Tab-separated table of C-alpha atoms in Angstrom:
chain	number	residue	atom	x	y	z
A	1	MET	CA	62.569	104.924	74.004
A	2	TYR	CA	64.518	102.305	72.151
A	3	PRO	CA	67.428	103.044	69.865
A	4	ARG	CA	67.311	101.654	66.331
A	5	GLN	CA	68.484	98.091	65.958
A	6	PHE	CA	72.214	97.549	65.795
A	7	GLU	CA	74.747	94.773	65.843
A	8	TYR	CA	76.505	94.490	69.193
A	9	VAL	CA	80.134	93.408	69.383
A	10	ALA	CA	81.528	92.740	72.871
A	11	ALA	CA	85.216	92.971	72.019
A	12	THR	CA	87.619	91.002	74.187
A	13	SER	CA	90.774	92.684	72.871
A	14	LEU	CA	91.721	95.979	71.220
A	15	ASP	CA	92.686	94.101	68.049
A	16	GLU	CA	89.227	92.583	67.903
A	17	ALA	CA	87.629	95.982	68.485
A	18	VAL	CA	89.731	97.618	65.766
A	19	SER	CA	88.858	94.953	63.204
A	20	ALA	CA	85.148	95.173	64.109
A	21	LEU	CA	85.329	98.928	63.467
A	22	ALA	CA	87.174	98.458	60.203
A	23	GLY	CA	84.610	96.021	58.837
A	24	ALA	CA	81.536	98.148	59.525
A	25	GLU	CA	79.754	100.765	57.456
A	26	PHE	CA	78.930	102.960	60.476
A	27	ALA	CA	80.262	101.784	63.796
A	28	LYS	CA	80.650	103.542	67.132
A	29	VAL	CA	82.933	102.656	70.017
A	30	MET	CA	81.270	102.355	73.415
A	31	SER	CA	83.105	102.408	76.746
A	32	GLY	CA	80.745	103.610	79.499
A	33	GLY	CA	78.046	104.632	77.023
A	34	MET	CA	77.061	107.734	79.010
A	35	SER	CA	77.100	109.962	75.916
A	36	LEU	CA	76.530	107.376	73.190
A	37	ILE	CA	73.433	105.678	74.629
A	38	PRO	CA	71.421	108.892	75.209
A	39	MET	CA	72.249	109.980	71.647
A	40	MET	CA	71.145	106.598	70.313
A	41	LYS	CA	67.934	106.739	72.347
A	42	LEU	CA	67.132	110.168	70.910
A	43	ARG	CA	68.088	108.733	67.496
A	44	LEU	CA	70.584	111.507	66.951
A	45	LEU	CA	72.910	108.614	66.183
A	46	SER	CA	71.992	105.222	64.760
A	47	PRO	CA	75.144	103.193	64.215
A	48	ASP	CA	74.948	99.822	62.442
A	49	VAL	CA	77.457	98.375	64.847
A	50	VAL	CA	78.284	99.209	68.456
A	51	VAL	CA	81.719	97.995	69.465
A	52	ASP	CA	81.703	97.640	73.245
A	53	ILE	CA	85.254	97.910	74.590
A	54	GLY	CA	83.969	97.697	78.178
A	55	ARG	CA	85.138	94.131	78.696
A	56	ILE	CA	88.673	94.465	77.377
A	57	PRO	CA	91.066	93.692	80.233
A	58	GLY	CA	93.901	95.987	81.264
A	59	LEU	CA	92.429	99.317	80.176
A	60	ASP	CA	91.002	100.396	83.534
A	61	GLN	CA	94.182	101.631	85.193
A	62	ILE	CA	95.798	104.970	85.960
A	63	THR	CA	99.524	104.216	85.799
A	64	ASP	CA	102.675	106.178	86.413
A	65	ALA	CA	104.881	105.750	83.356
A	66	GLY	CA	107.800	107.946	84.472
A	67	ASP	CA	107.514	111.071	82.339
A	68	TYR	CA	103.737	110.932	82.254
A	69	VAL	CA	100.688	109.411	83.934
A	70	SER	CA	98.634	107.146	81.699
A	71	ILE	CA	94.820	107.040	81.852
A	72	GLY	CA	93.488	103.870	80.228
A	73	ALA	CA	90.408	103.828	77.992
A	74	LEU	CA	88.212	102.276	80.695
A	75	VAL	CA	89.172	104.514	83.612
A	76	ARG	CA	85.869	105.820	84.968
A	77	HIS	CA	85.297	109.468	85.895
A	78	ALA	CA	85.079	108.335	89.534
A	79	GLN	CA	88.592	106.858	89.328
A	80	THR	CA	90.027	110.021	87.766
A	81	ALA	CA	88.185	112.073	90.396
A	82	SER	CA	89.898	110.218	93.242
A	83	ALA	CA	93.349	109.782	91.672
A	84	GLN	CA	96.286	110.847	93.833
A	85	ASN	CA	98.756	111.187	90.948
A	86	LEU	CA	96.844	113.387	88.505
A	87	PRO	CA	96.883	117.208	88.344
A	88	ARG	CA	94.201	118.978	90.328
A	89	ALA	CA	92.567	120.533	87.251
A	90	LEU	CA	91.771	117.114	85.819
A	91	VAL	CA	90.757	115.594	89.166
A	92	ASP	CA	88.306	118.447	89.796
A	93	ALA	CA	87.015	118.347	86.210
A	94	ALA	CA	86.310	114.620	86.603
A	95	SER	CA	84.643	115.068	89.986
A	96	TRP	CA	82.294	117.676	88.466
A	97	THR	CA	81.436	115.578	85.405
A	98	GLY	CA	77.827	114.350	85.257
A	99	ASP	CA	76.504	112.994	88.540
A	100	VAL	CA	77.381	110.048	90.785
A	101	GLN	CA	75.788	107.435	88.515
A	102	VAL	CA	77.419	108.888	85.409
A	103	ARG	CA	80.808	109.029	87.119
A	104	ASN	CA	80.464	105.369	88.122
A	105	ARG	CA	80.107	104.317	84.519
A	106	GLY	CA	81.380	106.983	82.115
A	107	THR	CA	85.067	107.113	81.234
A	108	THR	CA	87.547	109.974	81.007
A	109	CYS	CA	88.740	108.786	77.586
A	110	GLY	CA	85.130	108.477	76.428
A	111	ALA	CA	84.303	112.038	77.471
A	112	VAL	CA	87.412	113.337	75.714
A	113	ALA	CA	86.719	111.349	72.532
A	114	HIS	CA	83.088	112.531	72.565
A	115	ALA	CA	84.367	116.156	72.650
A	116	ASP	CA	81.175	117.802	73.865
A	117	ILE	CA	81.539	121.578	73.665
A	118	ALA	CA	80.583	121.996	77.327
A	119	ALA	CA	82.379	119.008	78.874
A	120	ASP	CA	84.833	119.491	81.725
A	121	GLN	CA	87.685	117.078	81.191
A	122	PRO	CA	88.534	118.091	77.593
A	123	ALA	CA	89.413	121.590	78.874
A	124	ALA	CA	91.707	120.129	81.522
A	125	ILE	CA	93.309	117.759	78.995
A	126	LEU	CA	93.988	120.702	76.696
A	127	ALA	CA	95.407	122.993	79.390
A	128	LEU	CA	97.678	120.183	80.562
A	129	GLY	CA	99.023	119.575	77.057
A	130	ALA	CA	98.169	115.869	77.218
A	131	THR	CA	98.795	113.349	74.462
A	132	MET	CA	96.079	111.057	73.104
A	133	VAL	CA	97.013	107.587	71.975
A	134	ALA	CA	94.809	106.177	69.220
A	135	ARG	CA	94.761	102.635	67.867
A	136	GLY	CA	93.537	101.944	64.335
A	137	PRO	CA	94.003	99.429	61.552
A	138	ASN	CA	97.451	100.863	60.791
A	139	GLY	CA	98.649	100.667	64.374
A	140	THR	CA	99.064	103.254	67.076
A	141	ARG	CA	99.566	107.005	66.761
A	142	GLU	CA	99.940	109.870	69.192
A	143	ILE	CA	97.842	113.018	68.858
A	144	PRO	CA	98.765	116.145	70.853
A	145	ALA	CA	95.854	117.768	72.704
A	146	ASP	CA	96.354	120.950	70.644
A	147	ASP	CA	95.411	119.029	67.480
A	148	PHE	CA	92.809	116.720	68.998
A	149	PHE	CA	89.699	118.893	69.298
A	150	VAL	CA	88.646	119.738	65.744
A	151	ASP	CA	85.056	120.985	65.979
A	152	THR	CA	81.762	120.427	67.803
A	153	MET	CA	81.746	116.787	68.935
A	154	THR	CA	84.492	116.157	66.410
A	155	SER	CA	87.952	115.023	67.356
A	156	ALA	CA	90.989	114.081	65.300
A	157	LEU	CA	90.103	110.408	65.808
A	158	GLN	CA	89.229	108.614	62.590
A	159	PRO	CA	86.038	106.487	62.516
A	160	ASP	CA	88.165	103.335	62.623
A	161	GLU	CA	90.307	104.478	65.560
A	162	ILE	CA	89.915	103.963	69.312
A	163	LEU	CA	91.266	106.325	71.958
A	164	THR	CA	93.148	103.803	74.083
A	165	GLU	CA	95.017	106.062	76.467
A	166	ILE	CA	95.555	109.666	77.544
A	167	ARG	CA	99.044	110.631	78.692
A	168	ILE	CA	99.242	113.465	81.190
A	169	PRO	CA	102.754	114.937	81.190
A	170	LYS	CA	104.492	115.585	84.499
A	171	VAL	CA	105.354	119.173	83.819
A	172	GLY	CA	105.294	120.622	87.316
A	173	GLY	CA	103.768	123.991	88.134
A	174	ALA	CA	100.198	124.108	89.371
A	175	THR	CA	96.773	123.612	87.820
A	176	ALA	CA	93.146	124.449	88.523
A	177	TYR	CA	89.751	124.126	86.861
A	178	ASP	CA	86.651	126.115	87.673
A	179	LYS	CA	83.262	126.405	86.015
A	180	LEU	CA	79.674	127.514	86.304
A	181	GLY	CA	77.488	124.423	86.001
A	182	ARG	CA	74.167	124.550	84.191
A	183	ARG	CA	72.406	123.669	87.436
A	184	GLY	CA	74.510	126.118	89.439
A	185	GLY	CA	77.725	125.572	91.347
A	186	HIS	CA	79.736	122.829	89.717
A	187	THR	CA	76.759	120.643	88.816
A	188	ASP	CA	76.038	119.559	85.243
A	189	TYR	CA	77.763	120.608	82.017
A	190	ALA	CA	79.623	123.911	82.010
A	191	VAL	CA	77.817	127.063	80.981
A	192	ALA	CA	81.415	128.192	80.856
A	193	GLY	CA	84.610	126.968	82.462
A	194	ALA	CA	88.357	127.345	82.337
A	195	ALA	CA	91.301	125.096	83.099
A	196	ALA	CA	94.669	126.651	83.843
A	197	TRP	CA	98.238	125.457	84.148
A	198	VAL	CA	100.945	127.846	85.335
A	199	GLN	CA	104.626	127.636	86.146
A	200	LYS	CA	106.699	130.211	87.984
A	201	ASP	CA	110.425	130.662	88.362
A	202	ASN	CA	111.968	133.217	90.729
A	203	GLY	CA	108.658	135.031	91.094
A	204	THR	CA	107.997	135.257	87.346
A	205	VAL	CA	105.383	133.305	85.389
A	206	THR	CA	107.394	131.261	82.892
A	207	ASN	CA	104.657	129.084	81.410
A	208	CYS	CA	100.900	129.224	81.163
A	209	ARG	CA	98.143	127.453	79.307
A	210	VAL	CA	94.446	128.235	79.738
A	211	ALA	CA	91.699	126.237	78.023
A	212	LEU	CA	88.043	127.263	77.852
A	213	THR	CA	84.974	125.045	77.672
A	214	GLY	CA	81.305	125.825	77.082
A	215	VAL	CA	81.854	129.076	75.231
A	216	GLY	CA	82.649	128.044	71.659
A	217	THR	CA	82.465	125.181	69.208
A	218	LYS	CA	85.136	123.157	71.009
A	219	PRO	CA	87.541	123.264	73.949
A	220	THR	CA	89.873	126.098	73.020
A	221	LEU	CA	93.223	127.413	74.212
A	222	ALA	CA	93.112	131.058	75.256
A	223	HIS	CA	96.434	132.017	73.703
A	224	GLY	CA	96.053	135.704	74.511
A	225	VAL	CA	95.824	134.985	78.245
A	226	ALA	CA	99.034	132.951	78.246
A	227	GLU	CA	100.819	135.605	76.210
A	228	ALA	CA	99.719	138.314	78.614
A	229	LEU	CA	100.577	136.438	81.798
A	230	ILE	CA	103.974	134.983	80.924
A	231	GLY	CA	106.729	137.293	82.117
A	232	THR	CA	104.580	138.948	84.786
A	233	ASP	CA	104.736	138.346	88.533
A	234	GLY	CA	101.358	136.584	88.446
A	235	SER	CA	99.862	139.204	90.778
A	236	GLU	CA	96.142	139.759	91.138
A	237	GLN	CA	96.389	142.705	88.761
A	238	ALA	CA	98.395	140.723	86.193
A	239	VAL	CA	95.870	137.876	86.295
A	240	LYS	CA	92.985	140.300	85.921
A	241	GLU	CA	94.567	141.941	82.891
A	242	ALA	CA	95.479	138.612	81.299
A	243	ALA	CA	91.965	137.206	81.831
A	244	GLU	CA	90.537	140.142	79.871
A	245	ARG	CA	92.035	138.494	76.779
A	246	ALA	CA	90.235	135.150	77.387
A	247	THR	CA	88.048	135.267	74.302
A	248	GLU	CA	90.668	136.755	71.967
A	249	GLY	CA	90.521	134.707	68.775
A	250	VAL	CA	87.720	132.526	70.192
A	251	THR	CA	84.357	132.325	68.413
A	252	VAL	CA	81.924	132.704	71.307
A	253	LEU	CA	78.534	131.118	70.660
A	254	GLU	CA	75.275	131.677	72.479
A	255	ASP	CA	73.212	128.674	73.498
A	256	LEU	CA	70.224	127.883	75.723
A	257	TYR	CA	72.308	128.736	78.791
A	258	GLY	CA	73.607	132.128	77.886
A	259	SER	CA	73.993	134.896	75.341
A	260	GLU	CA	77.247	135.547	73.538
A	261	GLU	CA	77.900	138.522	75.791
A	262	TYR	CA	77.248	136.536	78.974
A	263	LYS	CA	79.436	133.639	77.838
A	264	ALA	CA	82.283	135.997	76.958
A	265	HIS	CA	81.957	137.562	80.406
A	266	LEU	CA	81.982	134.152	82.104
A	267	ALA	CA	85.031	133.095	80.096
A	268	LYS	CA	86.959	135.990	81.616
A	269	VAL	CA	85.620	135.388	85.123
A	270	TYR	CA	86.466	131.677	85.125
A	271	THR	CA	89.843	132.257	83.504
A	272	ARG	CA	90.655	134.639	86.334
A	273	ARG	CA	89.394	132.210	88.964
A	274	ALA	CA	91.250	129.199	87.537
A	275	LEU	CA	94.487	131.178	87.237
A	276	THR	CA	94.124	132.600	90.747
A	277	GLN	CA	93.540	129.140	92.202
A	278	ALA	CA	96.493	127.677	90.325
A	279	LEU	CA	98.868	130.503	91.268
A	280	ALA	CA	97.816	130.237	94.915
A	281	GLN	CA	99.341	126.755	94.992
A	282	LEU	CA	102.802	127.979	93.925
B	1	MET	CA	71.786	87.670	72.282
B	2	LYS	CA	72.033	85.376	75.287
B	3	ILE	CA	72.896	86.927	78.635
B	4	SER	CA	73.303	85.542	82.136
B	5	LEU	CA	73.307	87.717	85.185
B	6	THR	CA	72.357	87.790	88.856
B	7	ILE	CA	69.399	89.924	89.875
B	8	ASN	CA	68.774	90.349	93.609
B	9	GLY	CA	70.723	87.166	94.266
B	10	ARG	CA	68.788	85.135	91.699
B	11	GLU	CA	70.553	83.779	88.613
B	12	VAL	CA	68.812	84.740	85.397
B	13	SER	CA	69.424	83.810	81.765
B	14	ALA	CA	67.625	85.460	78.880
B	15	ASP	CA	67.755	86.156	75.188
B	16	VAL	CA	67.617	89.900	74.519
B	17	GLU	CA	67.895	92.251	71.587
B	18	PRO	CA	71.098	94.321	71.892
B	19	ARG	CA	69.051	97.545	71.968
B	20	THR	CA	67.071	96.450	75.033
B	21	LEU	CA	67.824	98.863	77.845
B	22	LEU	CA	68.558	97.345	81.226
B	23	VAL	CA	65.565	99.148	82.756
B	24	HIS	CA	63.194	97.640	80.183
B	25	PHE	CA	64.695	94.205	80.739
B	26	LEU	CA	64.185	94.536	84.501
B	27	ARG	CA	60.637	95.847	84.275
B	28	GLU	CA	59.177	94.080	81.268
B	29	ASP	CA	61.123	90.834	81.069
B	30	GLN	CA	61.745	90.264	84.763
B	31	GLY	CA	58.598	91.961	86.099
B	32	LEU	CA	60.645	94.073	88.521
B	33	THR	CA	58.629	97.263	88.220
B	34	GLY	CA	60.079	98.812	91.363
B	35	THR	CA	62.727	100.402	89.150
B	36	HIS	CA	61.013	103.399	87.555
B	37	ILE	CA	61.432	105.102	84.222
B	38	GLY	CA	61.270	108.859	84.599
B	39	CYS	CA	62.924	111.039	82.005
B	40	GLU	CA	64.605	108.446	79.764
B	41	THR	CA	67.385	110.940	79.096
B	42	SER	CA	69.739	110.043	81.955
B	43	TYR	CA	68.803	113.056	84.048
B	44	CYS	CA	66.259	112.002	86.640
B	45	GLY	CA	67.789	108.900	88.227
B	46	ALA	CA	64.442	107.150	88.917
B	47	CYS	CA	65.902	104.071	87.183
B	48	THR	CA	68.990	103.832	89.434
B	49	VAL	CA	70.070	100.290	90.318
B	50	LEU	CA	73.292	98.798	91.636
B	51	VAL	CA	75.467	97.058	89.041
B	52	ASP	CA	78.285	95.175	90.743
B	53	GLY	CA	77.755	97.397	93.776
B	54	LYS	CA	77.874	100.750	91.950
B	55	THR	CA	74.892	102.988	91.246
B	56	VAL	CA	74.020	103.134	87.563
B	57	LYS	CA	71.131	104.626	85.592
B	58	SER	CA	69.564	101.525	84.093
B	59	CYS	CA	67.952	103.545	81.282
B	60	THR	CA	71.461	104.344	80.056
B	61	MET	CA	72.841	100.843	79.905
B	62	PHE	CA	72.026	98.036	77.520
B	63	ALA	CA	70.987	94.734	79.069
B	64	VAL	CA	73.764	93.048	77.064
B	65	GLN	CA	76.307	95.174	78.950
B	66	ALA	CA	75.063	93.581	82.166
B	67	ASP	CA	75.963	90.078	80.997
B	68	GLY	CA	77.794	88.463	83.924
B	69	ALA	CA	76.993	91.321	86.309
B	70	SER	CA	75.246	91.292	89.663
B	71	ILE	CA	72.275	93.671	89.829
B	72	THR	CA	70.446	94.906	92.906
B	73	THR	CA	67.111	96.657	92.458
B	74	VAL	CA	64.903	98.204	95.138
B	75	GLU	CA	63.084	94.850	95.387
B	76	GLY	CA	66.328	93.248	96.537
B	77	LEU	CA	66.875	95.462	99.581
B	78	ALA	CA	64.394	94.151	102.139
B	79	ASP	CA	65.442	91.045	104.034
B	80	ASN	CA	62.596	88.598	104.701
B	81	GLY	CA	60.056	91.384	104.966
B	82	GLN	CA	62.364	93.521	107.128
B	83	LEU	CA	62.880	96.878	105.444
B	84	HIS	CA	66.424	97.959	104.610
B	85	PRO	CA	67.489	100.863	106.897
B	86	VAL	CA	67.269	103.270	103.946
B	87	GLN	CA	63.707	102.125	103.167
B	88	GLU	CA	62.857	102.452	106.841
B	89	GLY	CA	64.368	105.959	106.868
B	90	PHE	CA	62.175	107.075	103.951
B	91	TRP	CA	59.158	105.682	105.808
B	92	GLU	CA	60.017	107.172	109.209
B	93	ARG	CA	61.112	110.604	107.954
B	94	HIS	CA	58.500	111.053	105.217
B	95	GLY	CA	61.140	110.939	102.490
B	96	LEU	CA	58.546	110.656	99.749
B	97	GLN	CA	55.321	112.154	98.566
B	98	CYS	CA	54.239	110.735	95.194
B	99	GLY	CA	56.915	108.028	95.340
B	100	TYR	CA	58.037	108.199	91.746
B	101	CYS	CA	61.654	109.097	92.404
B	102	THR	CA	61.835	106.991	95.569
B	103	PRO	CA	63.338	103.727	94.239
B	104	GLY	CA	66.130	105.664	92.553
B	105	MET	CA	66.686	107.891	95.589
B	106	ILE	CA	66.867	104.822	97.812
B	107	MET	CA	69.379	103.076	95.563
B	108	SER	CA	71.566	106.195	95.408
B	109	ALA	CA	71.426	106.418	99.197
B	110	VAL	CA	72.395	102.750	99.489
B	111	GLY	CA	75.314	103.413	97.128
B	112	LEU	CA	76.424	106.381	99.227
B	113	LEU	CA	76.186	104.564	102.563
B	114	GLN	CA	78.248	101.679	101.210
B	115	GLU	CA	81.101	104.116	100.724
B	116	LYS	CA	80.563	106.573	103.566
B	117	GLN	CA	79.266	105.560	106.968
B	118	SER	CA	78.830	109.095	108.268
B	119	PRO	CA	78.166	111.411	105.338
B	120	SER	CA	77.675	115.119	106.049
B	121	GLU	CA	74.495	116.824	104.869
B	122	ASP	CA	76.522	118.344	102.036
B	123	GLU	CA	77.822	114.929	100.995
B	124	ILE	CA	74.291	113.497	101.060
B	125	ARG	CA	72.992	116.317	98.867
B	126	HIS	CA	75.823	115.792	96.383
B	127	ALA	CA	75.249	112.029	96.410
B	128	ILE	CA	71.678	112.513	95.171
B	129	GLU	CA	72.565	115.159	92.566
B	130	GLY	CA	71.735	112.571	89.887
B	131	ASN	CA	68.224	112.012	91.262
B	132	LEU	CA	65.416	114.478	90.738
B	133	CYS	CA	62.399	114.794	93.044
B	134	ARG	CA	59.528	117.043	91.985
B	135	CYS	CA	57.509	116.884	95.226
B	136	THR	CA	59.403	117.122	98.463
B	137	GLY	CA	62.153	119.624	97.912
B	138	TYR	CA	64.714	117.054	99.077
B	139	HIS	CA	64.678	118.113	102.731
B	140	ASN	CA	63.032	114.982	104.104
B	141	ILE	CA	64.987	112.789	101.702
B	142	VAL	CA	68.184	114.092	103.290
B	143	ARG	CA	66.729	113.441	106.754
B	144	ALA	CA	65.736	109.927	105.674
B	145	ILE	CA	69.278	109.183	104.570
B	146	GLU	CA	70.662	110.612	107.828
B	147	TYR	CA	68.246	108.303	109.678
B	148	ALA	CA	69.492	105.304	107.678
B	149	ALA	CA	73.146	106.226	108.177
B	150	ALA	CA	72.650	106.342	111.960
B	151	LYS	CA	70.762	103.024	111.946
B	152	MET	CA	73.457	101.344	109.881
B	153	ARG	CA	76.124	102.587	112.309
B	154	GLY	CA	74.079	101.020	115.109
B	155	GLU	CA	73.177	104.415	116.550
B	156	GLU	CA	69.893	105.994	117.511
B	157	PRO	CA	68.678	108.135	114.569
B	158	PRO	CA	68.275	111.889	115.191
B	159	PRO	CA	64.710	112.885	116.136
B	160	PRO	CA	62.452	114.060	113.313
B	161	ASP	CA	62.443	117.781	112.513
B	162	TRP	CA	58.803	118.134	113.461
B	163	GLU	CA	59.519	117.143	117.069
B	164	GLU	CA	62.177	119.854	117.359
B	165	GLU	CA	60.010	122.699	116.143
B	166	GLU	CA	57.933	124.733	118.513
B	167	VAL	CA	54.401	125.086	117.298
B	168	SER	CA	52.940	128.539	117.845
B	169	VAL	CA	49.266	129.115	117.430
């Protein structure tokens, strides 16, 4: 199963990669290639040019930048999964992404840019309120997570832009991610999953963000859950009531792995589990 | 496009089309047919090889991406006719039936044992989550990897399951 022919550009710098993108009719950026190559093999995608950023030096680090932790474009899932300085929700999401071989090669930034509707790390990125840094022909811009996921496999990145970095803010509180994998447990894409971030002050929940994956057209914030939980004591009952609002305002879609009803049910279950696990750490 | 890489310790240069997948390059250009092609959709892991020491599905990597890399395939494991402990484990503990998934399973096991000397059964099962076997039900594969882990630690491998079971007639 060969992909269609394409021109291959092994960029040695981001500037070179950006200009290769700008000069092409239909170009795709490749980091690990774990999503792009299967799509090219199935001929769901046939770019004229593949710009491989895999050899660009300096992009493979997780660095503490003071207010935030920076994940470079070439940080592999395996690196994110074993990072000591990233929130638990993202670490767990990375460790449950793909399988060992995929985690050795695929990148966190690549998975986020790909924006699969059932991917793990986009949900964590969204719950954590991360910032994406994109480089294009007009320079660098920052995109908040809330504006990044636009639709199915569609992000706010322009075709001539590269996601060079994800900034995870150091906001305190506690986080968790939990999901039902397509092959059971945490294995494979999420049938449904939820990432949660909560903060408490003097026994009261002061901040909360919950993001769902696998249930709709894109990773989505469950605003109703946050609204319901903030101001409560974060008790089991409060979490249960808040989780009931998981799919409020969310277009739940059925797929091969579950009906609309089942997905909506799972969204509530995993919202409750993620919140419970996060609150247990406070 | 010209590429140079090391395959099983041997330096290789070749001219490949960018769309050539690493697995096709290994099998068809280099004649290394030990690496199998199973599903071609990145699920089954039969094509697993080591690229710079890490397990990778060679059906999901272009040969051009391997320019400058060091590749180990199942053919590169044995040392002068002496089976690698993981190969020996699959032999001794009946870790295969049809053999199709075996090269990939072995490479994943080698990747695991490079990182963990004494993996638990749970860790072994998770380490082969990217490799599908349609014959054995994984049980003997896990035992084979436990055998190899013990061997590589210089210990006596645990006895085979079938010697522990009492046979009632």
